[in-house]
């Protein structure tokens, strides 16, 4: 998603080819200990639920993790909408 929107191209479809200078621009946020702990707690809950029942519904925990990651990257509602497929680029949110 980021690569296509940043550079406007997909060189190889499903498995895009990244050039080193393009990959060096990939934004990787640095999480605080509190942010790491919040994500880890939810992941542990998901793993525990799946250990008891592989079909356990962990949708809400997945959404909570998504929200934590969105906050980590300071995403706007418009950016979140693009990621979640709720809006198209250029839509007003």
Short mmCIF file of C-alpha atoms in Angstrom, two decimals:
data_model
loop_
_atom_site.label_atom_id
_atom_site.label_comp_id
_atom_site.label_asym_id
_atom_site.label_seq_id
_atom_site.Cartn_x
_atom_site.Cartn_y
_atom_site.Cartn_z
CA UNK A 1 0.00 0.00 0.00
CA UNK A 2 2.65 2.48 1.09
CA UNK A 3 4.99 1.65 -1.77
CA UNK A 4 2.31 2.00 -4.44
CA UNK A 5 1.10 5.31 -3.04
CA UNK A 6 4.60 6.68 -2.44
CA UNK A 7 6.14 5.73 -5.77
CA UNK A 8 3.03 5.16 -7.90
CA UNK A 9 4.19 1.87 -9.34
CA UNK A 10 4.17 -1.86 -8.87
CA UNK A 11 6.98 -3.41 -10.83
CA UNK A 12 6.10 -7.06 -10.41
CA UNK A 13 2.47 -7.34 -9.29
CA UNK A 14 2.07 -9.57 -6.25
CA UNK A 15 5.76 -9.51 -5.34
CA UNK A 16 6.92 -5.95 -5.98
CA UNK A 17 10.59 -5.29 -6.55
CA UNK A 18 11.99 -2.65 -4.21
CA UNK A 19 15.12 -0.72 -4.94
CA UNK A 20 17.38 -0.11 -1.94
CA UNK A 21 16.98 3.67 -2.05
CA UNK A 22 13.18 3.27 -2.11
CA UNK A 23 13.20 0.80 0.77
CA UNK A 24 15.39 3.16 2.81
CA UNK A 25 12.50 5.65 2.74
CA UNK A 26 10.05 3.18 4.30
CA UNK A 27 8.69 4.77 7.48
CA UNK A 28 9.26 2.65 10.57
CA UNK A 29 7.92 4.20 13.75
CA UNK A 30 9.68 3.78 17.07
CA UNK A 31 7.24 2.59 19.72
CA UNK A 32 7.45 3.52 23.37
CA UNK A 33 7.53 0.77 25.99
CA UNK A 34 3.87 1.50 26.80
CA UNK A 35 2.89 1.15 23.13
CA UNK A 36 4.82 -2.12 22.82
CA UNK A 37 3.19 -3.45 25.98
CA UNK A 38 -0.31 -2.53 24.76
CA UNK A 39 0.19 -4.42 21.49
CA UNK A 40 1.83 -7.40 23.22
CA UNK A 41 -1.05 -7.73 25.68
CA UNK A 42 -3.55 -7.98 22.86
CA UNK A 43 -1.42 -10.42 20.90
CA UNK A 44 -1.13 -12.63 23.99
CA UNK A 45 -4.92 -12.56 24.38
CA UNK A 46 -5.34 -13.57 20.74
CA UNK A 47 -2.84 -16.43 21.10
CA UNK A 48 -4.53 -17.65 24.29
CA UNK A 49 -7.97 -17.56 22.67
CA UNK A 50 -6.75 -19.40 19.57
CA UNK A 51 -4.99 -22.00 21.71
CA UNK A 52 -8.33 -22.83 23.34
CA UNK A 53 -10.35 -22.59 20.12
CA UNK A 54 -8.80 -22.09 16.69
CA UNK A 55 -12.09 -20.60 15.52
CA UNK A 56 -12.25 -18.07 18.35
CA UNK A 57 -13.40 -14.65 17.20
CA UNK A 58 -10.56 -12.23 17.86
CA UNK A 59 -11.86 -9.50 15.58
CA UNK A 60 -12.16 -6.92 18.34
CA UNK A 61 -8.59 -7.53 19.52
CA UNK A 62 -7.36 -7.27 15.92
CA UNK A 63 -9.15 -3.93 15.58
CA UNK A 64 -7.62 -2.71 18.83
CA UNK A 65 -4.14 -3.57 17.51
CA UNK A 66 -4.94 -1.72 14.29
CA UNK A 67 -5.95 1.37 16.27
CA UNK A 68 -2.73 1.22 18.31
CA UNK A 69 -0.66 1.04 15.12
CA UNK A 70 -2.62 3.90 13.55
CA UNK A 71 -1.86 5.99 16.64
CA UNK A 72 1.81 4.99 16.51
CA UNK A 73 2.03 6.42 13.00
CA UNK A 74 -0.21 9.43 13.78
CA UNK A 75 -2.53 8.54 10.92
CA UNK A 76 -5.41 10.82 10.04
CA UNK A 77 -8.99 9.54 9.69
CA UNK A 78 -8.57 9.89 5.90
CA UNK A 79 -5.41 7.74 5.92
CA UNK A 80 -7.10 5.13 8.11
CA UNK A 81 -10.04 5.09 5.71
CA UNK A 82 -7.70 4.46 2.79
CA UNK A 83 -6.01 1.60 4.60
CA UNK A 84 -9.28 0.03 5.67
CA UNK A 85 -10.78 0.51 2.22
CA UNK A 86 -13.57 2.79 3.46
CA UNK A 87 -12.56 5.79 1.36
CA UNK A 88 -10.81 6.50 -1.88
CA UNK A 89 -7.86 8.82 -2.27
CA UNK A 90 -9.17 12.35 -2.64
CA UNK A 91 -12.41 11.73 -0.69
CA UNK A 92 -13.23 14.20 2.05
CA UNK A 93 -13.55 12.58 5.47
#
